[in-house]
Coordinates of C-alpha atoms in Angstrom, one line a residue:
M545 CA 31.7 37.9 -8.2
A546 CA 32.0 39.8 -11.3
K547 CA 34.6 37.2 -12.6
E548 CA 32.3 34.1 -11.6
M549 CA 29.5 35.9 -14.0
T550 CA 31.7 36.3 -16.7
A551 CA 32.7 32.6 -16.6
V552 CA 29.3 31.3 -16.5
R553 CA 28.6 33.7 -19.5
Y554 CA 31.8 32.5 -21.2
V555 CA 30.7 28.4 -20.6
Y556 CA 27.0 29.7 -21.8
G557 CA 28.2 30.9 -24.9
I558 CA 30.5 27.8 -26.0
A559 CA 27.4 25.6 -25.1
A560 CA 25.1 27.8 -27.6
A561 CA 28.2 27.5 -30.1
L562 CA 27.8 23.9 -30.0
L563 CA 24.3 23.7 -30.0
L564 CA 24.0 25.8 -33.0
G565 CA 27.1 24.1 -34.8
G566 CA 25.2 20.7 -34.2
S567 CA 21.9 21.6 -35.5
A568 CA 23.9 23.0 -38.5
Y569 CA 25.7 19.6 -38.8
S570 CA 22.2 18.1 -38.8
M571 CA 21.0 20.4 -41.4
T572 CA 23.5 19.7 -43.9
G573 CA 23.2 15.9 -44.2
G574 CA 24.8 14.7 -41.0
E575 CA 21.6 12.6 -40.0
L576 CA 19.5 10.7 -42.1
A577 CA 16.2 12.5 -43.4
G578 CA 13.6 12.1 -40.9
M579 CA 15.6 11.0 -37.9
Q580 CA 16.0 13.0 -34.9
A581 CA 17.1 12.4 -31.1
Q582 CA 14.3 12.5 -28.6
N583 CA 15.6 15.4 -26.8
A584 CA 16.3 17.5 -29.5
A585 CA 15.8 21.1 -29.3
R586 CA 12.4 22.2 -30.0
P587 CA 10.5 25.4 -28.9
V588 CA 8.9 25.1 -25.4
P589 CA 5.2 26.0 -24.8
V590 CA 4.3 28.4 -22.5
Q591 CA 2.0 26.4 -20.9
G592 CA 4.2 23.6 -20.2
A593 CA 7.0 26.0 -18.7
P594 CA 5.2 28.4 -16.8
E595 CA 7.5 31.8 -15.8
S596 CA 5.4 31.9 -12.4
F597 CA 2.8 29.9 -10.4
A598 CA 1.9 32.8 -8.3
D599 CA -1.4 33.6 -10.3
L600 CA -2.5 29.9 -10.1
A601 CA -1.4 29.9 -6.6
A602 CA -3.7 32.8 -5.5
R603 CA -6.2 31.9 -7.3
L604 CA -6.3 28.4 -5.4
Q605 CA -4.7 29.0 -1.9
P606 CA -8.5 29.9 -0.2
A607 CA -10.0 26.6 -1.3
V608 CA -7.2 24.7 0.7
V609 CA -7.4 24.5 4.5
N610 CA -5.6 23.2 7.5
I611 CA -6.8 20.2 9.3
S612 CA -6.5 20.0 13.3
T613 CA -7.7 17.4 15.4
R614 CA -8.1 16.6 19.6
Q615 CA -9.0 13.5 21.0
Q616 CA -8.4 12.7 24.3
V617 CA -6.5 8.8 25.1
E618 CA -6.1 7.0 27.6
V619 CA -2.8 5.8 29.0
Q620 CA -1.4 4.0 31.9
R621 CA 0.7 5.8 34.6
R622 CA 2.6 3.2 37.3
Q623 CA 2.1 4.0 40.8
N624 CA 4.1 6.4 42.5
Q625 CA 5.6 7.9 39.4
D626 CA 5.3 11.1 41.4
P627 CA 9.1 12.1 41.9
F628 CA 8.4 13.5 45.6
D629 CA 6.4 10.4 46.4
Q630 CA 9.5 8.7 47.5
F631 CA 10.7 11.7 49.9
F632 CA 7.6 11.9 51.7
R633 CA 7.5 8.0 52.3
R634 CA 11.1 8.3 53.4
F635 CA 10.0 10.3 56.3
G636 CA 6.6 9.1 56.9
V637 CA 4.8 12.2 55.2
P638 CA 1.7 11.9 53.2
N639 CA 2.0 12.9 49.8
P640 CA -0.2 16.1 49.2
R641 CA 0.1 15.9 45.5
G642 CA -1.1 12.2 45.5
Q643 CA -3.2 11.5 48.6
E644 CA -4.9 8.5 46.8
Q645 CA -1.9 7.0 45.2
G646 CA -1.1 4.4 48.0
Q647 CA -4.6 3.0 48.2
N648 CA -4.5 2.0 44.2
Q649 CA -2.3 -1.2 43.3
G650 CA -1.0 -1.6 39.9
E651 CA -1.6 1.0 36.9
E652 CA -3.9 3.9 37.3
P653 CA -5.5 5.3 33.9
V654 CA -5.0 8.7 33.3
T655 CA -5.7 10.6 29.8
R656 CA -3.7 12.9 27.3
E657 CA -4.9 15.0 24.5
T658 CA -3.5 13.9 21.4
G659 CA -4.0 15.2 17.9
S660 CA -3.3 15.8 14.7
L661 CA -2.2 18.0 11.2
G662 CA -2.9 17.8 8.2
S663 CA -4.6 19.3 5.1
G664 CA -7.8 19.1 3.2
F665 CA -9.8 21.6 0.4
V666 CA -12.9 22.3 0.2
I667 CA -15.0 20.8 -2.9
S668 CA -18.8 22.9 -2.7
P669 CA -19.8 26.2 -1.6
D670 CA -21.7 25.0 1.2
G671 CA -18.7 23.6 2.9
Y672 CA -18.0 19.4 2.0
I673 CA -14.1 19.3 2.2
V674 CA -12.0 16.4 1.2
T675 CA -8.9 15.2 3.2
N676 CA -7.1 12.0 4.4
N677 CA -8.6 9.6 6.5
H678 CA -5.8 9.0 8.7
L679 CA -6.1 12.3 9.8
I680 CA -9.2 11.9 11.6
E681 CA -9.0 8.3 12.4
S682 CA -8.7 7.5 16.2
R683 CA -5.4 6.9 17.9
D684 CA -6.4 4.8 20.6
G685 CA -6.0 1.7 18.3
Q686 CA -9.7 1.2 18.5
G687 CA -11.2 1.9 14.8
G688 CA -13.0 5.0 15.9
T689 CA -12.6 8.5 15.3
V690 CA -10.9 11.5 16.9
D691 CA -13.1 13.3 18.9
E692 CA -13.3 16.8 17.1
V693 CA -11.7 18.1 14.0
Y694 CA -11.5 21.5 13.3
V695 CA -11.0 23.5 9.6
T696 CA -8.8 26.4 9.4
F697 CA -8.6 28.7 6.2
P698 CA -6.1 30.9 5.3
D699 CA -7.3 33.9 6.5
R700 CA -7.5 32.5 9.9
T701 CA -11.2 31.7 10.0
E702 CA -11.6 28.5 11.8
Y703 CA -14.9 25.7 11.8
E704 CA -15.5 23.2 13.9
A705 CA -16.3 19.9 11.3
R706 CA -18.1 16.7 11.5
I707 CA -17.3 13.9 9.9
V708 CA -19.7 12.8 7.3
G709 CA -18.2 10.0 6.2
R710 CA -14.4 7.9 5.8
D711 CA -13.1 5.3 4.1
P712 CA -10.0 3.4 5.3
D713 CA -9.6 1.2 2.6
S714 CA -8.7 3.9 0.3
D715 CA -7.5 6.5 3.1
L716 CA -10.1 8.9 2.0
A717 CA -12.3 11.1 4.4
V718 CA -15.2 13.7 3.8
L719 CA -16.0 16.7 6.2
K720 CA -18.5 19.3 6.7
I721 CA -18.6 22.7 8.0
E722 CA -21.5 24.8 8.5
G723 CA -20.8 27.9 5.7
A724 CA -21.7 29.3 2.6
N725 CA -20.5 30.7 -0.5
L726 CA -17.2 29.2 0.3
P727 CA -14.0 28.9 -1.9
Y728 CA -14.1 25.5 -3.6
V729 CA -12.0 23.9 -6.3
N730 CA -13.0 21.4 -9.0
W731 CA -11.8 18.0 -9.8
G732 CA -9.9 17.4 -13.0
D733 CA -8.9 14.3 -15.3
S734 CA -6.2 12.1 -13.4
D735 CA -6.4 9.9 -16.6
G736 CA -5.0 12.8 -19.0
V737 CA -2.0 13.2 -16.9
R738 CA 1.3 12.2 -17.9
V739 CA 4.7 11.9 -16.5
G740 CA 6.5 15.1 -17.1
D741 CA 3.6 17.1 -16.6
W742 CA 3.9 20.5 -14.1
I743 CA 2.1 20.1 -10.9
I744 CA 1.8 22.1 -7.8
A745 CA 1.0 20.8 -4.1
I746 CA -0.5 23.2 -1.6
G747 CA -0.7 22.1 1.8
N748 CA 0.2 22.3 5.5
P749 CA 3.8 20.8 5.9
Y750 CA 4.8 20.7 9.7
G751 CA 1.9 22.9 10.6
L752 CA 3.1 26.2 9.0
G753 CA 0.2 27.0 7.2
G754 CA -0.3 27.3 3.5
T755 CA 2.4 26.0 1.9
V756 CA 2.9 25.8 -2.0
T757 CA 5.3 23.6 -3.9
A758 CA 5.9 22.6 -7.8
G759 CA 7.0 20.2 -9.4
I760 CA 5.9 17.2 -11.9
V761 CA 4.4 14.2 -12.4
S762 CA 7.5 11.6 -11.7
A763 CA 5.5 8.5 -12.6
L764 CA 1.6 7.1 -12.6
H765 CA 0.4 3.9 -11.4
R766 CA 3.3 3.6 -9.0
G767 CA 2.7 0.8 -6.0
I768 CA 4.0 0.8 -2.8
T769 CA 2.5 -1.9 -0.9
G770 CA 2.2 -4.5 -3.9
F771 CA -1.4 -5.2 -3.4
G772 CA -4.7 -3.6 -2.8
A773 CA -7.3 -2.0 -5.2
Y774 CA -5.7 1.8 -4.2
D775 CA -1.8 0.9 -4.2
R776 CA -2.1 3.2 -7.8
Y777 CA -0.3 6.8 -6.7
I778 CA 0.7 9.4 -9.0
Q779 CA 4.4 10.3 -8.1
T780 CA 5.7 13.6 -7.8
D781 CA 8.9 15.1 -7.0
A782 CA 7.1 18.3 -5.6
S783 CA 8.0 18.9 -1.9
I784 CA 5.4 16.6 -0.1
N785 CA 5.9 16.3 4.0
M786 CA 4.5 15.7 7.1
G787 CA 1.1 17.4 7.2
N788 CA 0.4 17.6 3.5
S789 CA -1.6 14.5 3.6
G790 CA -5.3 15.5 2.5
G791 CA -4.0 18.3 0.6
P792 CA -4.8 18.6 -3.1
M793 CA -2.3 18.4 -6.4
F794 CA -3.6 20.6 -8.8
D795 CA -2.9 20.5 -12.6
M796 CA -1.4 23.5 -14.3
A797 CA -5.3 24.3 -15.1
G798 CA -6.0 24.2 -11.4
N799 CA -8.0 21.4 -10.9
V800 CA -7.2 18.4 -8.7
I801 CA -6.1 15.8 -10.2
G802 CA -4.6 13.7 -7.0
I803 CA -4.9 14.2 -3.2
N804 CA -1.3 13.9 -1.4
S805 CA -1.3 11.3 0.7
A806 CA 1.9 9.7 1.5
L807 CA 6.0 10.3 1.0
I808 CA 8.6 7.9 0.8
S809 CA 11.8 8.7 2.7
P810 CA 14.5 7.5 4.9
T811 CA 14.4 10.7 7.2
G812 CA 10.6 11.2 7.2
A813 CA 11.3 14.2 5.3
S814 CA 10.9 14.9 1.6
V815 CA 13.4 13.4 -0.7
G816 CA 11.5 13.7 -3.8
I817 CA 9.1 10.9 -3.9
G818 CA 5.8 12.2 -3.0
L819 CA 2.5 9.9 -3.6
A820 CA -1.1 11.1 -4.4
I821 CA -4.4 9.0 -4.4
P822 CA -5.4 10.0 -8.1
A823 CA -8.7 11.8 -8.8
E824 CA -9.8 9.0 -10.7
A825 CA -10.1 6.7 -7.9
A826 CA -11.0 9.3 -5.5
I827 CA -14.1 10.6 -7.1
P828 CA -16.3 7.4 -6.6
V829 CA -15.6 7.1 -3.1
I830 CA -16.0 10.7 -2.2
N831 CA -19.2 10.5 -3.8
S832 CA -20.5 7.5 -2.3
L833 CA -19.2 9.2 1.4
R834 CA -21.0 12.3 0.7
R835 CA -24.5 10.6 0.2
G836 CA -24.1 8.5 3.4
E837 CA -23.1 5.1 1.9
A838 CA -20.3 2.9 1.6
P839 CA -18.1 2.6 -1.2
E840 CA -18.9 0.4 -3.7
R841 CA -16.1 -1.9 -5.0
G842 CA -16.2 -5.2 -6.7
Y843 CA -14.8 -8.3 -5.1
L844 CA -13.3 -11.6 -6.2
G845 CA -12.3 -13.6 -3.1
V846 CA -9.2 -14.5 -3.3
S847 CA -5.8 -14.4 -2.3
L848 CA -3.0 -13.6 -5.0
Q849 CA 0.8 -13.4 -5.7
P850 CA 2.6 -11.5 -8.6
L851 CA 3.9 -13.5 -11.0
S852 CA 7.5 -12.9 -10.3
E853 CA 10.4 -14.4 -12.3
D854 CA 10.7 -17.6 -10.1
I855 CA 7.3 -18.3 -10.4
A856 CA 6.9 -17.3 -13.5
D857 CA 9.9 -20.1 -14.9
A858 CA 8.4 -22.4 -13.1
L859 CA 5.3 -22.0 -14.6
G860 CA 6.7 -21.1 -18.2
L861 CA 5.0 -18.4 -18.5
P862 CA 6.0 -14.5 -19.2
K863 CA 6.6 -12.9 -16.0
E864 CA 4.6 -9.8 -14.9
R865 CA 1.5 -10.8 -17.0
G866 CA -0.9 -12.1 -14.6
E867 CA -1.3 -13.1 -11.0
L868 CA -1.4 -16.7 -9.0
V869 CA -4.4 -17.8 -7.1
R870 CA -3.1 -18.3 -3.5
S871 CA -6.1 -19.0 -2.0
V872 CA -9.9 -19.0 -2.8
V873 CA -12.1 -17.8 -0.1
D874 CA -15.1 -20.1 0.3
G875 CA -18.7 -18.7 -0.8
Q876 CA -17.0 -15.9 -2.5
A877 CA -17.4 -15.2 -5.9
A878 CA -14.4 -16.7 -7.1
D879 CA -15.5 -20.2 -5.1
T880 CA -18.8 -19.7 -7.1
A881 CA -17.3 -19.3 -10.1
G882 CA -15.2 -22.5 -10.0
L883 CA -11.4 -20.8 -9.7
Q884 CA -8.7 -22.6 -8.0
Q885 CA -5.5 -22.7 -6.2
G886 CA -2.9 -22.3 -8.3
D887 CA -4.6 -20.7 -11.7
V888 CA -3.2 -18.0 -13.2
I889 CA -5.2 -14.7 -13.9
L890 CA -4.1 -13.4 -17.3
A891 CA -7.1 -10.8 -18.1
I892 CA -10.4 -9.5 -16.7
D893 CA -12.8 -8.3 -19.0
G894 CA -10.3 -8.3 -22.0
T895 CA -8.0 -6.1 -19.8
P896 CA -4.3 -7.5 -19.4
V897 CA -3.6 -7.9 -15.7
T898 CA 0.0 -6.3 -15.0
P899 CA 1.8 -4.4 -12.2
D900 CA 0.0 -1.3 -13.3
N901 CA -3.3 -3.1 -13.7
T902 CA -3.6 -5.5 -11.1
V903 CA -6.6 -8.0 -10.3
S904 CA -7.4 -5.9 -7.2
Y905 CA -7.5 -2.7 -9.2
L906 CA -9.5 -4.0 -11.9
I907 CA -12.3 -6.0 -9.6
A908 CA -12.6 -3.1 -7.5
N909 CA -13.6 -0.5 -10.8
T910 CA -15.9 -3.5 -12.1
P911 CA -19.5 -2.8 -10.8
V912 CA -20.9 -5.1 -8.2
G913 CA -23.4 -7.6 -9.8
E914 CA -21.7 -7.3 -12.9
T915 CA -20.7 -10.8 -14.7
V916 CA -16.9 -10.5 -16.3
P917 CA -14.6 -13.3 -18.2
L918 CA -11.6 -13.9 -16.5
T919 CA -8.9 -15.3 -18.9
I920 CA -6.9 -17.8 -16.5
I921 CA -4.5 -20.7 -17.0
R922 CA -5.0 -23.9 -15.3
N923 CA -2.5 -26.8 -15.6
G924 CA -0.9 -25.3 -18.8
D925 CA -4.4 -24.9 -20.3
R926 CA -5.5 -21.5 -21.1
R927 CA -9.7 -21.1 -20.5
T928 CA -12.3 -18.4 -19.8
V929 CA -14.1 -18.0 -16.4
Q930 CA -17.6 -16.4 -16.0
V931 CA -17.3 -14.5 -12.8
T932 CA -20.2 -12.1 -11.1
V933 CA -18.4 -9.7 -8.8
N934 CA -19.6 -9.8 -5.2
Q935 CA -19.6 -6.4 -2.8
R936 CA -15.7 -6.2 -1.1
P937 CA -16.6 -6.9 2.7
S938 CA -15.7 -4.1 5.2
R939 CA -12.2 -4.6 7.1
E940 CA -13.5 -6.5 9.8
E941 CA -15.3 -9.3 7.6
L942 CA -12.0 -9.5 5.7
A943 CA -10.0 -10.0 9.1
A944 CA -12.2 -13.1 9.8
Q945 CA -12.2 -14.5 6.5
L946 CA -8.5 -14.3 5.8
G947 CA -7.3 -13.9 9.5
V948 CA -3.8 -15.6 10.3
G949 CA -3.8 -18.0 13.2
N950 CA -0.8 -18.2 15.6
D951 CA 2.4 -17.9 14.0
D952 CA 4.4 -19.8 16.8
E953 CA 5.7 -23.0 15.0
G954 CA 6.8 -24.5 18.3
G955 CA 9.5 -27.1 18.0
M956 CA 10.1 -29.8 15.7
A957 CA 8.8 -33.2 16.9
G958 CA 10.2 -36.3 16.0
E959 CA 13.6 -35.0 15.8
D960 CA 15.1 -38.2 16.6
E961 CA 13.3 -39.8 13.6
T962 CA 15.7 -40.4 10.1
P963 CA 14.0 -38.0 7.8
A964 CA 13.2 -40.0 4.6
D965 CA 15.2 -39.5 1.5
G966 CA 13.8 -36.8 -1.5
G967 CA 13.9 -33.4 -1.7
D968 CA 17.7 -33.3 -3.1
A969 CA 16.7 -31.5 -6.1
L970 CA 15.0 -29.1 -4.3
G971 CA 18.1 -28.5 -1.9
M972 CA 16.0 -29.3 1.0
T973 CA 15.8 -32.6 3.4
L974 CA 12.2 -33.4 3.6
Q975 CA 10.0 -35.7 6.2
P976 CA 6.5 -37.1 6.5
L977 CA 3.9 -35.0 8.2
S978 CA 3.2 -37.1 11.1
D979 CA 0.3 -36.4 13.6
Q980 CA 3.0 -35.3 16.0
I981 CA 4.6 -32.8 14.0
R982 CA 1.3 -31.8 13.3
Q983 CA 0.3 -31.0 17.1
A984 CA 3.9 -29.6 17.7
L985 CA 3.8 -27.0 15.0
R986 CA 0.1 -26.1 16.0
L987 CA -1.0 -27.3 12.3
E988 CA -4.6 -28.1 11.2
D989 CA -5.3 -31.9 12.1
D990 CA -6.6 -32.5 8.3
L991 CA -3.3 -30.7 6.8
E992 CA -1.5 -32.9 4.4
G993 CA 1.6 -32.2 2.9
V994 CA 5.5 -32.9 3.6
I995 CA 7.5 -31.2 6.5
I996 CA 11.0 -29.2 5.5
S997 CA 13.4 -30.5 8.1
R998 CA 16.7 -28.9 6.7
V999 CA 17.4 -26.3 3.9
D1000 CA 20.8 -26.1 2.5
P1001 CA 21.9 -22.8 2.8
N1002 CA 23.6 -22.7 -0.4
S1003 CA 20.6 -23.8 -2.2
D1004 CA 17.8 -21.8 -4.2
A1005 CA 15.5 -22.9 -1.5
A1006 CA 17.3 -21.0 1.2
R1007 CA 17.7 -18.3 -1.1
R1008 CA 14.1 -17.9 -1.7
G1009 CA 13.3 -17.9 2.1
L1010 CA 12.1 -21.4 2.8
Q1011 CA 12.8 -22.3 6.2
R1012 CA 12.9 -25.5 8.6
G1013 CA 9.4 -26.6 9.9
E1014 CA 7.6 -25.0 6.5
V1015 CA 5.6 -27.4 4.9
I1016 CA 5.2 -28.4 1.3
L1017 CA 1.7 -28.9 0.0
R1018 CA 1.8 -29.1 -3.5
V1019 CA 4.6 -29.4 -6.1
N1020 CA 3.7 -28.3 -10.0
R1021 CA 0.0 -28.1 -8.8
Q1022 CA 0.1 -31.9 -7.8
D1023 CA -0.9 -32.6 -4.2
V1024 CA 1.9 -34.2 -2.4
R1025 CA 1.0 -36.6 0.5
S1026 CA 4.7 -38.1 1.0
V1027 CA 8.3 -37.8 -0.3
S1028 CA 7.9 -40.1 -3.0
D1029 CA 5.5 -37.7 -4.4
V1030 CA 7.9 -34.9 -4.6
D1031 CA 10.5 -37.0 -6.3
A1032 CA 7.7 -38.0 -8.9
A1033 CA 7.2 -34.2 -9.5
V1034 CA 10.8 -33.1 -9.6
A1035 CA 11.0 -35.9 -12.4
A1036 CA 8.3 -35.2 -14.2
A1037 CA 9.7 -31.3 -14.7
R1038 CA 13.0 -32.7 -15.6
E1039 CA 11.4 -35.1 -18.2
A1040 CA 9.2 -32.0 -19.7
G1041 CA 12.8 -30.1 -20.0
R1042 CA 12.1 -27.7 -17.2
D1043 CA 14.6 -26.5 -14.8
S1044 CA 12.4 -25.4 -12.0
V1045 CA 8.8 -26.4 -10.1
L1046 CA 6.7 -24.4 -8.5
I1047 CA 6.1 -25.2 -5.0
L1048 CA 3.0 -24.3 -2.2
V1049 CA 4.3 -24.1 1.1
Q1050 CA 2.8 -23.3 4.2
R1051 CA 4.2 -21.6 7.5
G1052 CA 2.2 -22.5 10.9
R1053 CA -1.3 -21.3 10.0
Q1054 CA -0.6 -18.2 8.1
P1055 CA -1.7 -18.6 4.5
A1056 CA 0.1 -20.5 2.0
R1057 CA 2.4 -19.2 -0.6
Y1058 CA 4.0 -20.4 -4.1
V1059 CA 7.9 -20.0 -4.6
G1060 CA 9.5 -21.1 -7.4
I1061 CA 12.4 -23.2 -6.8
E1062 CA 15.5 -24.1 -9.2
L1063 CA 16.1 -27.8 -9.4
E1064 CA 19.8 -28.8 -8.4
S1065 CA 21.8 -30.7 -10.8

């Protein structure tokens, strides 16, 4: 062991000599004046590199609680599941542990107790607590809540809590316990957080009780689903595991800058990618729930697609600068303002639309009833549309508006018909959309377009995921009613010097989507 330590000191000694030598070289003119490497040695501020987190953790832990829930869930048990039942029936003797089993047919409903474990934190001395909605959501799949919620403090004091309010969209919930002069914590400013800042997380991983982990902010505005107003997390390498959900993420001043909510892992255990809801997004929701109100968030009434590279190329626009309107909901704000399918939204009230600032995020944080300008591109022309933002409907209302019908495409009708010429430049064989095909694919009677009857497996269309049975509705924002319409749109794109086209396709009764396709030579 002594030899190992000597070797380590020797290596450190060499490293120090090299570092000093490099500094001397720089000072003697090895680098141009004013030029310095980004990672050049600099004094390390004490605040940025704490010697210990112990004092901070001791101050904050009393306000972080464990959340446990209980619920009776009905399950199905098959008749004669008792392992002794067959034995008794073999000898014609009633089973004393199941006298009524022979009287019931099919499945007999039984209940079992289920629950969850997680974390939360107190935000007021009179007992308001913040946690994640998924911890207190019902396990029966009906969208309700659990039967009982219990809160346990680090000193093992336990309270039964009532649910004040919850918001599935943001995955936040507010609980209330009856208490006074309780330890609590304050919110911080997540807008001021920078990548590389130290943070600590306190929670209840795997039901172990109060656990403190430390790390840095790995990324900001991290999206994991690609859509939604709350897909904008703080990423950290601090250990976040199952049970940390609902617990606080603190900055070095001891203020809550996030609510730990998810992790990315191939195993289910921490691999250093934990995600927290930023305080900036959580505070308005929590304040509304405490008042007994539904959170207010803006809504346009559009289905959107990011401007991926293939779509951007087809439109002749920079990628990841804007979002494409895939569909417009009748009667909602976008429809009233005149937005159309195929429009590209570039900015909202002067703020550019980017992967960090999505349309969903910007609109959700716009006051309901406010009129804002949207900068869009339509048919290659830039224009401004004034939109008065609506209140976002409930999940049930959204499902009714944007619900997807039966995805079963059925069999291809008319397979004995010879497909019409056309589509070669797209790597597909196309066919007119007849009533027979509409019926076989269970499409709307008034749907117009051309059907894809074959996709060349070596084509760009195949690489983009297009499949036989999908319907092409538009090519380069032009409606198509026949294969000749497709040919004309492709010819126009070639004449304009384009190497790709933008097509709008629909599969069954799913929402239509845009795809950029390279033209075959």
